[in-house]
Short mmCIF file of N, CA and C in Angstrom, two decimals:
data_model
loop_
_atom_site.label_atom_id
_atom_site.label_comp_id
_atom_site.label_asym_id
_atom_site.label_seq_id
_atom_site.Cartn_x
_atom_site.Cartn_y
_atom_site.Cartn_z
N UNK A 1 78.02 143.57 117.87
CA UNK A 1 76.78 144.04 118.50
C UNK A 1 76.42 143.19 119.73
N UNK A 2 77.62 142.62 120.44
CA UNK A 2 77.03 141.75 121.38
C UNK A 2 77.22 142.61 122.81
N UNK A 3 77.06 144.12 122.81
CA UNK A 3 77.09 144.56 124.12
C UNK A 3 75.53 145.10 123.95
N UNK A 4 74.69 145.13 122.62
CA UNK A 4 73.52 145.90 122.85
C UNK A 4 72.44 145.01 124.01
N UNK A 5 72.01 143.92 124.03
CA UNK A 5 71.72 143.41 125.10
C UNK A 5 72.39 143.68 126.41
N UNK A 6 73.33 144.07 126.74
CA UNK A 6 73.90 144.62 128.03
C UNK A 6 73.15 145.79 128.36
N UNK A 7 73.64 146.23 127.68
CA UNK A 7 72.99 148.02 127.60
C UNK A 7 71.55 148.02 127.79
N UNK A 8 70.58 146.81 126.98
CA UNK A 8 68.94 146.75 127.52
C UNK A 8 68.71 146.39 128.77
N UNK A 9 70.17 145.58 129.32
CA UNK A 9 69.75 144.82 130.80
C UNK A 9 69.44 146.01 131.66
N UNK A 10 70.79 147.18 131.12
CA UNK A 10 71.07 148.26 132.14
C UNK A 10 70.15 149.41 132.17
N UNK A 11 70.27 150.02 130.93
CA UNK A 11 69.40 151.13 130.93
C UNK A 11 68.31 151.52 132.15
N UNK A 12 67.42 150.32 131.58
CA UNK A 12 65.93 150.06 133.09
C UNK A 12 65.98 150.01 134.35
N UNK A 13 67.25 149.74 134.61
CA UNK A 13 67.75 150.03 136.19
C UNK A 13 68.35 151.39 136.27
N UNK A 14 69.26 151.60 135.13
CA UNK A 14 70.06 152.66 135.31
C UNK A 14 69.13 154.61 135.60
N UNK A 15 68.00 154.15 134.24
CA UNK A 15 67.64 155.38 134.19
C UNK A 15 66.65 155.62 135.99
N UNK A 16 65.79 154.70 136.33
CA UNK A 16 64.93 155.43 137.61
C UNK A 16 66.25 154.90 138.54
N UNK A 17 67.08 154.63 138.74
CA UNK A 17 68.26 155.46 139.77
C UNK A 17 68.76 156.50 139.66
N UNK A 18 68.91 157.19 137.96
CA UNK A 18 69.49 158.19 137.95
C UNK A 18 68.22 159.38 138.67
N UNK A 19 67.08 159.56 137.88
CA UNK A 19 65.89 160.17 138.14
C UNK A 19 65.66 159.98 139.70
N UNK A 20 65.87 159.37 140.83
CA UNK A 20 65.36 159.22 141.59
C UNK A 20 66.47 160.00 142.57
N UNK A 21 67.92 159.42 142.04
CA UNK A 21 69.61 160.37 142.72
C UNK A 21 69.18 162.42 142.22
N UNK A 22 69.02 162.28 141.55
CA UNK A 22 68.01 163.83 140.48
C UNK A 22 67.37 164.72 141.75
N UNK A 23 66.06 163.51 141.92
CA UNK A 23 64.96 163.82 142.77
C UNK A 23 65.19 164.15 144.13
N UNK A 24 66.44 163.38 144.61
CA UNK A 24 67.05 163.45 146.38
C UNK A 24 67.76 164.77 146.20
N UNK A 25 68.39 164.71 145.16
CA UNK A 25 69.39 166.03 145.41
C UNK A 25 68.80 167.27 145.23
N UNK A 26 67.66 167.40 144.15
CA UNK A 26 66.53 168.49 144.61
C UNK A 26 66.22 168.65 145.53
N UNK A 27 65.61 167.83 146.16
CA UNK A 27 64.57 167.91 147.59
C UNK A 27 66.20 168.55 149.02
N UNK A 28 67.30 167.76 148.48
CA UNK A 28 68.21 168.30 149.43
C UNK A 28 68.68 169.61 149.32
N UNK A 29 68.50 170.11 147.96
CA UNK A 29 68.79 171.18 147.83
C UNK A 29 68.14 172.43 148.26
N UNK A 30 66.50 172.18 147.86
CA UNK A 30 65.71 172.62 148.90
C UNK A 30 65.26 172.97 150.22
N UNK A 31 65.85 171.94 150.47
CA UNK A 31 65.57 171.73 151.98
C UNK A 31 66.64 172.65 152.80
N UNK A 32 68.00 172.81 151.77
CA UNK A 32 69.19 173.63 152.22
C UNK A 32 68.91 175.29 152.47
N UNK A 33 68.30 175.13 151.07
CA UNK A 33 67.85 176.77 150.54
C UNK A 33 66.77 177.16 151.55
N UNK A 34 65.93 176.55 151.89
CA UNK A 34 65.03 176.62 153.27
C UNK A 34 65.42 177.45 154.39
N UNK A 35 66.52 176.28 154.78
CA UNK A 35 67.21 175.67 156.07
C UNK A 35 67.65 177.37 156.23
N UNK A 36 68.95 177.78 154.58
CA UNK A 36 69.55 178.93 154.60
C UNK A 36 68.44 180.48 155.12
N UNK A 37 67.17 180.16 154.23
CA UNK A 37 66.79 181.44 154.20
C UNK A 37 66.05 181.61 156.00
N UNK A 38 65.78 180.53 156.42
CA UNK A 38 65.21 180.86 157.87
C UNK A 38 66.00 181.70 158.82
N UNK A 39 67.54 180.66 158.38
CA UNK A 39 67.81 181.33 159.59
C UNK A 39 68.53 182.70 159.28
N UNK A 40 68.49 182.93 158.26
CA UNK A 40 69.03 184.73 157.50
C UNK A 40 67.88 185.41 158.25
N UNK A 41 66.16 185.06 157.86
CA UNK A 41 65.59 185.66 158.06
C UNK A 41 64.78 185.80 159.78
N UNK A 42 65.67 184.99 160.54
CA UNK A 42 65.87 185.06 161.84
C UNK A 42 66.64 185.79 162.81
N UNK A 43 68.00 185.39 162.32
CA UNK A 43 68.88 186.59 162.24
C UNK A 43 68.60 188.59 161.74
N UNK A 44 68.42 188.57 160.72
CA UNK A 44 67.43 189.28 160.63
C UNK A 44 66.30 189.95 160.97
N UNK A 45 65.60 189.43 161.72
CA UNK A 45 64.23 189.45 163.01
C UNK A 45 64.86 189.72 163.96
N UNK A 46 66.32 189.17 164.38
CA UNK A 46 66.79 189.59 165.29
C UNK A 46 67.73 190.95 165.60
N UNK A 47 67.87 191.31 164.44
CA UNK A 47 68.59 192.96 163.95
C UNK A 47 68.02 193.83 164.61
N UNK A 48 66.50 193.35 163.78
CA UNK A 48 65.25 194.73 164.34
C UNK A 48 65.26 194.84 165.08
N UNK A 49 65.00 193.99 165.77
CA UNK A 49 64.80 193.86 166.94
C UNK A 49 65.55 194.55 168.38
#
């Protein structure tokens, strides 16, 4: 049992990096899905047009 102290060192760092790597790749993902639908719906504006 001498790695369970390792594992307490890590965890507390480990978990809000994972949650925070989580949080970037949402927001990037978003920001993609955005990015995508503008310019569809620009393109688009520009059909009618």
């Amino acid at each position: 049992m001498k790695s369970a102290p390792i594992y307490q060192c890590i965890l507390p760092v480990f978990v809000p990096v994972v949650t925070t790597a989580h949080c970037i790749f949402f927001l990037l993902h978003a920001a993609v899905v955005a990015l995508v639908i503008s310019v569809v719906s620009h393109e688009i504006i520009n059909l009618i047009n």
